[in-house]
Tab-separated table of N, CA, C and O in Angstrom:
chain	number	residue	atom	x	y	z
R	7	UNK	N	20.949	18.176	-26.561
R	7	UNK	CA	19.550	17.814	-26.714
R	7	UNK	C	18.690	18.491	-25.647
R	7	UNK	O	17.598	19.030	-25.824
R	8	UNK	N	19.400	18.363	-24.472
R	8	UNK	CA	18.288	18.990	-23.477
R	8	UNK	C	18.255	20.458	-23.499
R	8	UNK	O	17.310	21.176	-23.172
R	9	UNK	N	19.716	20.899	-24.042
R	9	UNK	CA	19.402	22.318	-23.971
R	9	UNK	C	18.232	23.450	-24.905
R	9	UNK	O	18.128	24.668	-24.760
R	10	UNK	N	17.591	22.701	-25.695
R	10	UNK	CA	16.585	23.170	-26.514
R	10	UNK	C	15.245	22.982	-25.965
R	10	UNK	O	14.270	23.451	-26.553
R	11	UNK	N	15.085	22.029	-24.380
R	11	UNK	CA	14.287	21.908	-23.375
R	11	UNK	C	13.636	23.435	-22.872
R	11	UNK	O	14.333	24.258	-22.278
R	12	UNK	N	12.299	23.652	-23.184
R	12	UNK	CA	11.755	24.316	-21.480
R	12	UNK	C	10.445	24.140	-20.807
R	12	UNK	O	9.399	23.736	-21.314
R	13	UNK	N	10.646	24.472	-19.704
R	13	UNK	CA	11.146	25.522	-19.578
R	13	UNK	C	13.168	25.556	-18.880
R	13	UNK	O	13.542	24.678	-18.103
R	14	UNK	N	13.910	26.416	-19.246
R	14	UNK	CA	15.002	26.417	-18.835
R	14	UNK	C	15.447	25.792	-17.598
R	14	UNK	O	16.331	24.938	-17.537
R	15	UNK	N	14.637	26.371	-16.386
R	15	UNK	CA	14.820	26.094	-14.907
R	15	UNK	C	14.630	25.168	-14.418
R	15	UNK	O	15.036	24.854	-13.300
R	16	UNK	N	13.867	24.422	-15.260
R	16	UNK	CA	13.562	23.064	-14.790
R	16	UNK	C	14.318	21.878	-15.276
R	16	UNK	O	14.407	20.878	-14.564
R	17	UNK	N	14.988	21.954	-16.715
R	17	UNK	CA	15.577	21.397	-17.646
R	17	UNK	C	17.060	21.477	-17.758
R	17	UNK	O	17.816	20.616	-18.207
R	18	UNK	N	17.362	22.690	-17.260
R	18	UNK	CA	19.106	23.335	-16.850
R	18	UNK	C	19.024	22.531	-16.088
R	18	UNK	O	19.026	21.510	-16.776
R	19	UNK	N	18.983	22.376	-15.549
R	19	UNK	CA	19.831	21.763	-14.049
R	19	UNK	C	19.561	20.027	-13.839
R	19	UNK	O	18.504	19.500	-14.186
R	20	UNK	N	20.643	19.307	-13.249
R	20	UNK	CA	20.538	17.791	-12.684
R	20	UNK	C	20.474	17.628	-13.730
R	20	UNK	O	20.486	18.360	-14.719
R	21	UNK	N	20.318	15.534	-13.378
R	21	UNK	CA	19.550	14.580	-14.898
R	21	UNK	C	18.781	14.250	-15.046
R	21	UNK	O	17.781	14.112	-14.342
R	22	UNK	N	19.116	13.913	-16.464
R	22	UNK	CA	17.400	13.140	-16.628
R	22	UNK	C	17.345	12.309	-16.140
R	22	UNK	O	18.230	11.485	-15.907
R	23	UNK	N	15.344	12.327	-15.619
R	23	UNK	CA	15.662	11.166	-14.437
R	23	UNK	C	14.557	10.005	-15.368
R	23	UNK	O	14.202	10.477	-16.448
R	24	UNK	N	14.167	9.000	-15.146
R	24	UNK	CA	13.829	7.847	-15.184
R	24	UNK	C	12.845	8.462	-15.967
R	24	UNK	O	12.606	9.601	-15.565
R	25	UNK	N	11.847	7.940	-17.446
R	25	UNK	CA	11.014	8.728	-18.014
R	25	UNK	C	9.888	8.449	-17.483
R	25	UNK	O	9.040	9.305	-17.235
R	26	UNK	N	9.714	6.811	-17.172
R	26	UNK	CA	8.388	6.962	-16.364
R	26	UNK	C	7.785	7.731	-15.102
R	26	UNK	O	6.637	7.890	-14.686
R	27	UNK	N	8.940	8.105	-14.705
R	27	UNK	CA	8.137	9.239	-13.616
R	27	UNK	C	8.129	10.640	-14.092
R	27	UNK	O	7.293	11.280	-13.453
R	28	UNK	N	8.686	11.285	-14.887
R	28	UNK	CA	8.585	12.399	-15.737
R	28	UNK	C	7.389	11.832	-16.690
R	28	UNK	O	6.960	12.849	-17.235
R	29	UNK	N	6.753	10.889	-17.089
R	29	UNK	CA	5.787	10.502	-17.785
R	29	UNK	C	4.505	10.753	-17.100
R	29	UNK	O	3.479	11.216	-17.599
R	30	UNK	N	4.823	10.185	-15.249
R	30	UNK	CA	3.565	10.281	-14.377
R	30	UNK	C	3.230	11.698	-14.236
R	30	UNK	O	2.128	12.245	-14.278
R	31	UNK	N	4.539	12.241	-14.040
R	31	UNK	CA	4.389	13.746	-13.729
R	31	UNK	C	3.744	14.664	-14.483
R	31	UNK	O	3.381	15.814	-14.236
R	32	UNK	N	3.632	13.778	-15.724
R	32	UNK	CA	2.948	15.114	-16.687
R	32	UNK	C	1.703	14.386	-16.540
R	32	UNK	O	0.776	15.194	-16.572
R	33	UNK	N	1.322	13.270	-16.402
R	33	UNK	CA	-0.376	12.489	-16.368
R	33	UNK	C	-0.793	13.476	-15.033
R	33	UNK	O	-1.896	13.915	-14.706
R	34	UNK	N	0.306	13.609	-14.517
R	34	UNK	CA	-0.651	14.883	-13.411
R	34	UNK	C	-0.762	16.367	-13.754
R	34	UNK	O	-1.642	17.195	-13.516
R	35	UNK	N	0.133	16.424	-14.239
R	35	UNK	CA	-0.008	18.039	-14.422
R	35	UNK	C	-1.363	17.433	-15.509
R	35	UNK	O	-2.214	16.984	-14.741
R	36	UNK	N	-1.705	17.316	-16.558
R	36	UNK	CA	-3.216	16.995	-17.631
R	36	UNK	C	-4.221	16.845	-16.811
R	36	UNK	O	-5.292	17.432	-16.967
R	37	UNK	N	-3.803	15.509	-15.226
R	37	UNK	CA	-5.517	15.653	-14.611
R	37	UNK	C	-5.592	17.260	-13.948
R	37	UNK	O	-6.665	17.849	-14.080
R	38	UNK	N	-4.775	17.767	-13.438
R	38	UNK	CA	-4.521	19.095	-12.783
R	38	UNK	C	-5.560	20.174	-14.220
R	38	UNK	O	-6.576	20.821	-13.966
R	39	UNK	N	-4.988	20.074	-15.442
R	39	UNK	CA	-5.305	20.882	-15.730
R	39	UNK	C	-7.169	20.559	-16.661
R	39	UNK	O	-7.947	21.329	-17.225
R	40	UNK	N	-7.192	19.317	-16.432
R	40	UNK	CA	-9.003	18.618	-16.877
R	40	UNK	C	-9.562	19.307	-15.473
R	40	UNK	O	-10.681	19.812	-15.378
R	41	UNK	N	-8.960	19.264	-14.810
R	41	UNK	CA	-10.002	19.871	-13.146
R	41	UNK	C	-10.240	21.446	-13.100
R	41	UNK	O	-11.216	22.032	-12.633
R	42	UNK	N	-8.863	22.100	-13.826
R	42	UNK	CA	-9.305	23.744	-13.957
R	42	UNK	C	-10.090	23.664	-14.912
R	42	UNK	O	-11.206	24.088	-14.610
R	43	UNK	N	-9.949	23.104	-16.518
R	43	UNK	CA	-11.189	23.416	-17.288
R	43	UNK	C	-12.749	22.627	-17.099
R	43	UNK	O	-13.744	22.891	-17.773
R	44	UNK	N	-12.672	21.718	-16.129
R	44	UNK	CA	-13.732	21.424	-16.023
R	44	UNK	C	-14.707	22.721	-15.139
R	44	UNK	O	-15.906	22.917	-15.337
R	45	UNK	N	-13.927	23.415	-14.257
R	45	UNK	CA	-14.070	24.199	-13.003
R	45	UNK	C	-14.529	25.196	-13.995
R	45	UNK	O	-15.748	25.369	-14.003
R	46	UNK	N	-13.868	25.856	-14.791
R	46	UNK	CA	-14.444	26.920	-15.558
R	46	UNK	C	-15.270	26.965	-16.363
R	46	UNK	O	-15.718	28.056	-16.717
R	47	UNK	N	-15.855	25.434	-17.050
R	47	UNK	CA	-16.976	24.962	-17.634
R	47	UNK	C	-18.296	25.182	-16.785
R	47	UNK	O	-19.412	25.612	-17.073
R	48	UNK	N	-17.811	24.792	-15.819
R	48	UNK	CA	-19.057	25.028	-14.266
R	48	UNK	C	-19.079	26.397	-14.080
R	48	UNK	O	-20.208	26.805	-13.807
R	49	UNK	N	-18.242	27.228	-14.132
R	49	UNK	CA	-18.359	28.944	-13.909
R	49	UNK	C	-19.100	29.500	-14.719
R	49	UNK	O	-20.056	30.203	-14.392
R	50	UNK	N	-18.548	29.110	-16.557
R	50	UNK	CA	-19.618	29.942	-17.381
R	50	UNK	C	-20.732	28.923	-17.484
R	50	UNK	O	-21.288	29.225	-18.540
R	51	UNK	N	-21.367	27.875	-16.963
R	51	UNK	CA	-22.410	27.719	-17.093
R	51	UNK	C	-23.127	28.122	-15.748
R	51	UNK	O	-24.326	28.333	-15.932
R	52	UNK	N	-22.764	28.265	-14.609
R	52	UNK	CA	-23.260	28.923	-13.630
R	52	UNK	C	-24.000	30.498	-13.838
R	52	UNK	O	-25.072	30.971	-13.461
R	53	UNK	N	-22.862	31.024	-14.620
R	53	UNK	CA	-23.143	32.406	-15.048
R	53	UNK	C	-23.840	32.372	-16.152
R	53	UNK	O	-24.099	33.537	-16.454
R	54	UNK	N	-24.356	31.506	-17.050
R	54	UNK	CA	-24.613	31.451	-18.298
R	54	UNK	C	-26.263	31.240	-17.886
R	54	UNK	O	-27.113	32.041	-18.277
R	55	UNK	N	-26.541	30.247	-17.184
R	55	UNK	CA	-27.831	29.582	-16.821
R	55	UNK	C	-28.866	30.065	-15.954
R	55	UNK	O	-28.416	30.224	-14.819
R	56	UNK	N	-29.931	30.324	-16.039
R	56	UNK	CA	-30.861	31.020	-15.191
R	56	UNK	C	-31.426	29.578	-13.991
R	56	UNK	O	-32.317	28.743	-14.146
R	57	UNK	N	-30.453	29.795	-12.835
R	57	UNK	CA	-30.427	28.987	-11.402
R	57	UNK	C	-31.657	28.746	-10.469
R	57	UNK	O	-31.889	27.759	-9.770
R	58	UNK	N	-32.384	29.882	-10.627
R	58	UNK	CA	-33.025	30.108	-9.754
R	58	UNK	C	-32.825	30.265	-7.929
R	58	UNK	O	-33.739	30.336	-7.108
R	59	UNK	N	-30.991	30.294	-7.600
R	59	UNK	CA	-30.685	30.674	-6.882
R	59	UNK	C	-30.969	32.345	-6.228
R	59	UNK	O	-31.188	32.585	-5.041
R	60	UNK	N	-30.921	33.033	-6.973
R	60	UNK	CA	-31.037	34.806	-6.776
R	60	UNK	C	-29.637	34.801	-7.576
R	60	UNK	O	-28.925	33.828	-7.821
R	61	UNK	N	-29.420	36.279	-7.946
R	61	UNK	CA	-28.455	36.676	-8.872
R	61	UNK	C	-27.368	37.232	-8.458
R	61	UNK	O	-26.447	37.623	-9.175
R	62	UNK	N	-27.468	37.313	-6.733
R	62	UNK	CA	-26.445	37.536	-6.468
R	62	UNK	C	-24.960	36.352	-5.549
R	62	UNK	O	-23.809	36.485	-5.133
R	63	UNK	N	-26.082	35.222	-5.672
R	63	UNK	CA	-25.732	33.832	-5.156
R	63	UNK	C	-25.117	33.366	-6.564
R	63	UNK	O	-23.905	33.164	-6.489
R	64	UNK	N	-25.638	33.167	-7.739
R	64	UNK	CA	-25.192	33.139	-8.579
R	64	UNK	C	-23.978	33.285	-9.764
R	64	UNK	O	-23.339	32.614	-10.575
R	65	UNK	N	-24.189	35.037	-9.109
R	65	UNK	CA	-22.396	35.639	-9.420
R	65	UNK	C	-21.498	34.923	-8.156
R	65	UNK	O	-20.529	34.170	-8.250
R	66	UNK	N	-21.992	35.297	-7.280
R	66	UNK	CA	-20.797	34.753	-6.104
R	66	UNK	C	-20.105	33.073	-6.674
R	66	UNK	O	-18.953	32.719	-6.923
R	67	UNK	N	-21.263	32.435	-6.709
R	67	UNK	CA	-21.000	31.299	-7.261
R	67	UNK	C	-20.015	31.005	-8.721
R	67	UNK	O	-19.069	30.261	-8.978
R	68	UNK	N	-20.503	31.629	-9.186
R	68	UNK	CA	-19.789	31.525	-10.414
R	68	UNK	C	-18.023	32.300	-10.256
R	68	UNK	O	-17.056	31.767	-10.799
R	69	UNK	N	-17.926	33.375	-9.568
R	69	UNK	CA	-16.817	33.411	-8.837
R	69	UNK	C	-15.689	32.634	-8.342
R	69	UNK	O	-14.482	32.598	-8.582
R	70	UNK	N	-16.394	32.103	-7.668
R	70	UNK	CA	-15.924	31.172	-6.531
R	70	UNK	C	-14.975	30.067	-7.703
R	70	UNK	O	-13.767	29.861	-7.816
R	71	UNK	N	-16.142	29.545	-8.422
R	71	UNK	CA	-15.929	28.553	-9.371
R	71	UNK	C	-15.006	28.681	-10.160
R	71	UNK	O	-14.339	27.745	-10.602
R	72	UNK	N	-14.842	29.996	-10.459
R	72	UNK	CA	-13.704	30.438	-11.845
R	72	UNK	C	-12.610	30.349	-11.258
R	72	UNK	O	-11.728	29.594	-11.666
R	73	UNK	N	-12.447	31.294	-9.934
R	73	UNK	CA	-11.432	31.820	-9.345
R	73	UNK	C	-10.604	30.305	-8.908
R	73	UNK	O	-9.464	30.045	-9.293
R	74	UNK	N	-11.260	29.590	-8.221
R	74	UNK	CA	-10.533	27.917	-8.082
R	74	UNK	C	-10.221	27.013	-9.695
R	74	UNK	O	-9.372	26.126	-9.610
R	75	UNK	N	-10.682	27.165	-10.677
R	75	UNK	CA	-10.540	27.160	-11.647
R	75	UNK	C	-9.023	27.646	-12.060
R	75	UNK	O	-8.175	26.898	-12.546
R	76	UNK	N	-8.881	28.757	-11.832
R	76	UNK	CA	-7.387	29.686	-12.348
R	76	UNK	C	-6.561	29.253	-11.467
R	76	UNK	O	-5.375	29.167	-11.785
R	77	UNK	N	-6.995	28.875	-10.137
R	77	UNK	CA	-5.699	28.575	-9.230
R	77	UNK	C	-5.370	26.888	-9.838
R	77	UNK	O	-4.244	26.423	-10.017
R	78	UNK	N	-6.606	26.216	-10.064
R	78	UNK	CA	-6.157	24.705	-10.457
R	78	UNK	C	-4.879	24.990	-11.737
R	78	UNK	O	-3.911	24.242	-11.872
R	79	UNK	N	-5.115	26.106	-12.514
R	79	UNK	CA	-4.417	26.004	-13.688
R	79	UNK	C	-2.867	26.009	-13.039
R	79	UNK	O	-2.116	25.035	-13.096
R	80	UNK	N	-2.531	27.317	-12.401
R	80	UNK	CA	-1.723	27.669	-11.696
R	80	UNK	C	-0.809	26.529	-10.914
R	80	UNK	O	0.411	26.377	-10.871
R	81	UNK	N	-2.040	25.700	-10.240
R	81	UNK	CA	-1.236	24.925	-9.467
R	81	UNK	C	-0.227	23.665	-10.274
R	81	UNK	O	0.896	23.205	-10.067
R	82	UNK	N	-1.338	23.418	-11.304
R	82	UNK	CA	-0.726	22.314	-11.942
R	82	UNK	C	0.927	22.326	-12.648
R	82	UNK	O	1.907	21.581	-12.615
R	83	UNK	N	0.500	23.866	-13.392
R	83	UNK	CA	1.761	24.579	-13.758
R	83	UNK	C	3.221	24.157	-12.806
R	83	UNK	O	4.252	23.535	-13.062
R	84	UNK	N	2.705	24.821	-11.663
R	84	UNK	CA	3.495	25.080	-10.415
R	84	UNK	C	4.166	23.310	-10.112
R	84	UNK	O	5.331	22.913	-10.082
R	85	UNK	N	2.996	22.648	-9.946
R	85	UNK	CA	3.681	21.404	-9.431
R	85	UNK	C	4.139	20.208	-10.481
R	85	UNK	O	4.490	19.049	-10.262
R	86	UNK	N	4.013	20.861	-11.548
R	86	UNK	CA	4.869	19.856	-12.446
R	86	UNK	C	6.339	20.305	-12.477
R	86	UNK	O	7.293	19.547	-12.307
R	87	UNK	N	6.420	21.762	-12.738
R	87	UNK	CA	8.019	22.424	-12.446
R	87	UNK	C	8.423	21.786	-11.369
R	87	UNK	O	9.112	20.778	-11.531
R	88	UNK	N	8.127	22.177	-10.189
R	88	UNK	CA	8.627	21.414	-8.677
R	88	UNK	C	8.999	20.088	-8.660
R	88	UNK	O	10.048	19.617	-8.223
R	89	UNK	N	7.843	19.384	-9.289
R	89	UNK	CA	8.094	17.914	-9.015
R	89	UNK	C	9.229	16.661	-10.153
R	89	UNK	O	9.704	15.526	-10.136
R	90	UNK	N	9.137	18.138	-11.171
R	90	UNK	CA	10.268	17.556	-12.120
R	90	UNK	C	11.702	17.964	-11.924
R	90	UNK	O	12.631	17.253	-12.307
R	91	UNK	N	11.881	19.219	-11.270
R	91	UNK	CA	12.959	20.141	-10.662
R	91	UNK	C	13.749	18.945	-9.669
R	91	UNK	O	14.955	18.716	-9.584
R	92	UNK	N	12.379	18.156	-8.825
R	92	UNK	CA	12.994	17.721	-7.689
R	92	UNK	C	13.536	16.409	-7.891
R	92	UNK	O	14.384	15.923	-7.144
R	93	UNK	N	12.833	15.562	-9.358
R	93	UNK	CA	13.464	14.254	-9.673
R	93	UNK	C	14.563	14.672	-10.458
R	93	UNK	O	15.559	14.287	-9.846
R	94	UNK	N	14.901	15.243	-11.467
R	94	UNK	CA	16.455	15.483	-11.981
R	94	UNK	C	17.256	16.214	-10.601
R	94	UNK	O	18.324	15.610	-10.502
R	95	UNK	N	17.196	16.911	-9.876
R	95	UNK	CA	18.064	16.556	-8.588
R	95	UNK	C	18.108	15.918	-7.907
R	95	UNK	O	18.783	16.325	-6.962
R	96	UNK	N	17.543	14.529	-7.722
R	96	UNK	CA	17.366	13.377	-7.355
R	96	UNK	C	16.828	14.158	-5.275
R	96	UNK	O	17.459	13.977	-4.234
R	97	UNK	N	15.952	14.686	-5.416
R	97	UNK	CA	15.550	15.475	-4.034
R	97	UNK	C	14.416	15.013	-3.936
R	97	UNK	O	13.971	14.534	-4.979
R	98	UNK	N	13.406	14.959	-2.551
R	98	UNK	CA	12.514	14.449	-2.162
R	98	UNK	C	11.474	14.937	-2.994
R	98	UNK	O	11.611	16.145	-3.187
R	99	UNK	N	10.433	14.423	-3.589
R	99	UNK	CA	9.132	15.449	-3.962
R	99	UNK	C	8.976	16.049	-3.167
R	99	UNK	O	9.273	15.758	-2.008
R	100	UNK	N	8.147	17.703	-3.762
R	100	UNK	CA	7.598	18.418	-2.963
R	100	UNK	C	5.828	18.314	-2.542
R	100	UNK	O	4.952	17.723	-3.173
R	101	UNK	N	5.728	18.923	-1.564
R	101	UNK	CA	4.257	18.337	-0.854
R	101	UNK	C	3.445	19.096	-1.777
R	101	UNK	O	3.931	19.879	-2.593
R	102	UNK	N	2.250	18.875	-1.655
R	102	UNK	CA	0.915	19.148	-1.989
R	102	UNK	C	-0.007	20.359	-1.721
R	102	UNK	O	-1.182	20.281	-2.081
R	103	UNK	N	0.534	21.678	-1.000
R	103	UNK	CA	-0.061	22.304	0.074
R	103	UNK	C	-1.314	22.906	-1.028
R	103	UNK	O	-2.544	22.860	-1.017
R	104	UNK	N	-0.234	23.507	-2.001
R	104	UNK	CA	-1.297	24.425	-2.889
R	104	UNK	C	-2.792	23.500	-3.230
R	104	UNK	O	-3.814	24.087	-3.585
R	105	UNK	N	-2.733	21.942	-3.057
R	105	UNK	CA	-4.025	21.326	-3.580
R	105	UNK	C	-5.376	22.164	-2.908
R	105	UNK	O	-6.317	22.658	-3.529
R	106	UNK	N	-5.121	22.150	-1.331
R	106	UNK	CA	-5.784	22.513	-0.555
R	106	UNK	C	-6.538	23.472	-0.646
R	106	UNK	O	-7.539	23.551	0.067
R	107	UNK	N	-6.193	24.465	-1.605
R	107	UNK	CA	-6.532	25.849	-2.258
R	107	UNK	C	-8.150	25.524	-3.050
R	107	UNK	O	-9.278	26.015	-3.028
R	108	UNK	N	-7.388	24.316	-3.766
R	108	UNK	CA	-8.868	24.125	-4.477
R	108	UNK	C	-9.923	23.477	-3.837
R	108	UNK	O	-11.131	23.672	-3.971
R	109	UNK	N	-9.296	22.638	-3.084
R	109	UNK	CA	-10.540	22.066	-1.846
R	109	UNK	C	-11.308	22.834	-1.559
R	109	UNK	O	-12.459	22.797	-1.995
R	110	UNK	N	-10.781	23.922	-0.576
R	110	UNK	CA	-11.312	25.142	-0.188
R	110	UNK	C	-11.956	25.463	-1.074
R	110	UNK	O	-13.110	25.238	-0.708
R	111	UNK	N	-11.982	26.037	-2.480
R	111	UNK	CA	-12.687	26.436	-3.229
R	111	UNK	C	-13.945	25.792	-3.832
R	111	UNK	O	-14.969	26.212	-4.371
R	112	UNK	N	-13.398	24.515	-3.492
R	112	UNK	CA	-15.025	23.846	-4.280
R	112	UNK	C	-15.261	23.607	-3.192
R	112	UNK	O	-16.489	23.664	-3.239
R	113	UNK	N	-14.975	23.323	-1.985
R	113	UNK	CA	-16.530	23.101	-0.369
R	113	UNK	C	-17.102	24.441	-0.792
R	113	UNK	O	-18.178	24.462	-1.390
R	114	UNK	N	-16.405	25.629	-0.503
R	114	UNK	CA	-16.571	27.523	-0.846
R	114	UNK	C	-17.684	27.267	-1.975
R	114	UNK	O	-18.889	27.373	-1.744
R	115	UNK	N	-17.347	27.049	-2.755
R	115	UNK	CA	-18.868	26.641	-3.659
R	115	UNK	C	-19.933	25.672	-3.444
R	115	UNK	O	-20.940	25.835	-4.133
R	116	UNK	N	-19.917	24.845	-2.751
R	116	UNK	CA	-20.606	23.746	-2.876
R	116	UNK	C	-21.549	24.633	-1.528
R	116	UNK	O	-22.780	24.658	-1.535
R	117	UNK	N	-20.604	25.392	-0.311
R	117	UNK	CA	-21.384	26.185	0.662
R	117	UNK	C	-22.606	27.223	0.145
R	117	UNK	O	-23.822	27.142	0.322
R	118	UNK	N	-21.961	28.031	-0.423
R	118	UNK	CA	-22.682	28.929	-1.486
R	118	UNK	C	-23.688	28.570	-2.135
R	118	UNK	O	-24.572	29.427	-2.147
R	119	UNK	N	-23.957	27.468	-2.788
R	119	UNK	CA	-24.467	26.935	-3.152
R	119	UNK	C	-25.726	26.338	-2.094
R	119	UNK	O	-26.881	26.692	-2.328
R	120	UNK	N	-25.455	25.495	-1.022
R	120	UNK	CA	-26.330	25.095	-0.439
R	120	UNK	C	-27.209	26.382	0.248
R	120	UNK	O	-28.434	26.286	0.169
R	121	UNK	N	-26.782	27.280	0.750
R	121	UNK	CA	-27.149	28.320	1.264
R	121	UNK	C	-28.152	29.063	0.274
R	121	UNK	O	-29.079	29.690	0.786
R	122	UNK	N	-28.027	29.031	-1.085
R	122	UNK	CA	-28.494	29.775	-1.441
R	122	UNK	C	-29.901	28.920	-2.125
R	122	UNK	O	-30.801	29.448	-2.778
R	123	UNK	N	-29.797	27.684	-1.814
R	123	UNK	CA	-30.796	26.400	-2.267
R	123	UNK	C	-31.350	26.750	-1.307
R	123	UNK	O	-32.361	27.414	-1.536
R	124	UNK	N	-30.987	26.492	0.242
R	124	UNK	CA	-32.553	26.317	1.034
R	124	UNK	C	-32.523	27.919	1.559
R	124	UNK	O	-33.260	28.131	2.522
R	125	UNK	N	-31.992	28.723	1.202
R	125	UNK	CA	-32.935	30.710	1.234
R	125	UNK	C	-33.631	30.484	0.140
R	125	UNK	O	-34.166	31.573	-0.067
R	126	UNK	N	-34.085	29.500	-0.994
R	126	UNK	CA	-34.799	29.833	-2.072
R	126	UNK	C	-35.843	28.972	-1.657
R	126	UNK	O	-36.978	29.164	-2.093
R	127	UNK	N	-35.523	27.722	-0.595
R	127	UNK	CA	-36.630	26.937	0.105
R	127	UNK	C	-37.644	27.399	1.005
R	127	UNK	O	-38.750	26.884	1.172
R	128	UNK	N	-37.139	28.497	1.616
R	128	UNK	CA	-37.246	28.672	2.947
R	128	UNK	C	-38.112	30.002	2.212
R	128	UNK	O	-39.323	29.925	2.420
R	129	UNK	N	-37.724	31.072	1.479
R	129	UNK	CA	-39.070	31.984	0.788
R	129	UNK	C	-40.190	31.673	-0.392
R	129	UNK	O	-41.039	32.517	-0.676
């Protein structure tokens, strides 16, 4: 049964472990991946919408936004493998580091953003 599982690497190896936490694990990987498409909803409407930031605050912005966007996808990917890898080997979860990525990325926008609000105050 499991061998028709994938991805392989995650599913080969150890047991199955308890479903409710392979259940939680995927309720995270879904909010993981509602936070990249929300992130990229905010990119093409950043890029889509006339801001009144300047146009080059704008692209940056919308950048910023996408690019944390693709890593949220990435990450979620990433830490559902890991964190399911690590309950069928009955091994500690793994930490969180990659979250931090997106932090960074939305203050990185939210900076961008303010900066480019009061240079539009300030002329």
């Amino acid at each position: 049964m499991t061998s028709t599982r994938w991805p392989r690497s995650v599913y080969g190896t150890g047991t199955e472990p308890d479903p409710r936490f392979s259940l939680a694990n995927e309720r995270t990987f879904l909010a993981w991946i509602r936070t990249s498409l929300a992130l990229l909803a905010v990119a093409a409407a950043v890029d889509a919408l006339p801001l009144g930031i300047g146009p080059t605050a704008q692209v940056v912005l919308a950048a910023v936004l996408a690019l944390t966007g693709l890593l949220a996808a990435v990450h979620a990917w990433r830490g559902w493998a890991r964190a399911e890898a690590a309950m069928r080997q009955d091994l500690p979860l793994p930490g969180n580091a990659a979250g931090m990525v997106v932090v960074v990325g939305v203050a990185l926008a939210g900076v961008v953003l303010l900066v480019a609000t009061l240079l539009r105050a300030a002329s």
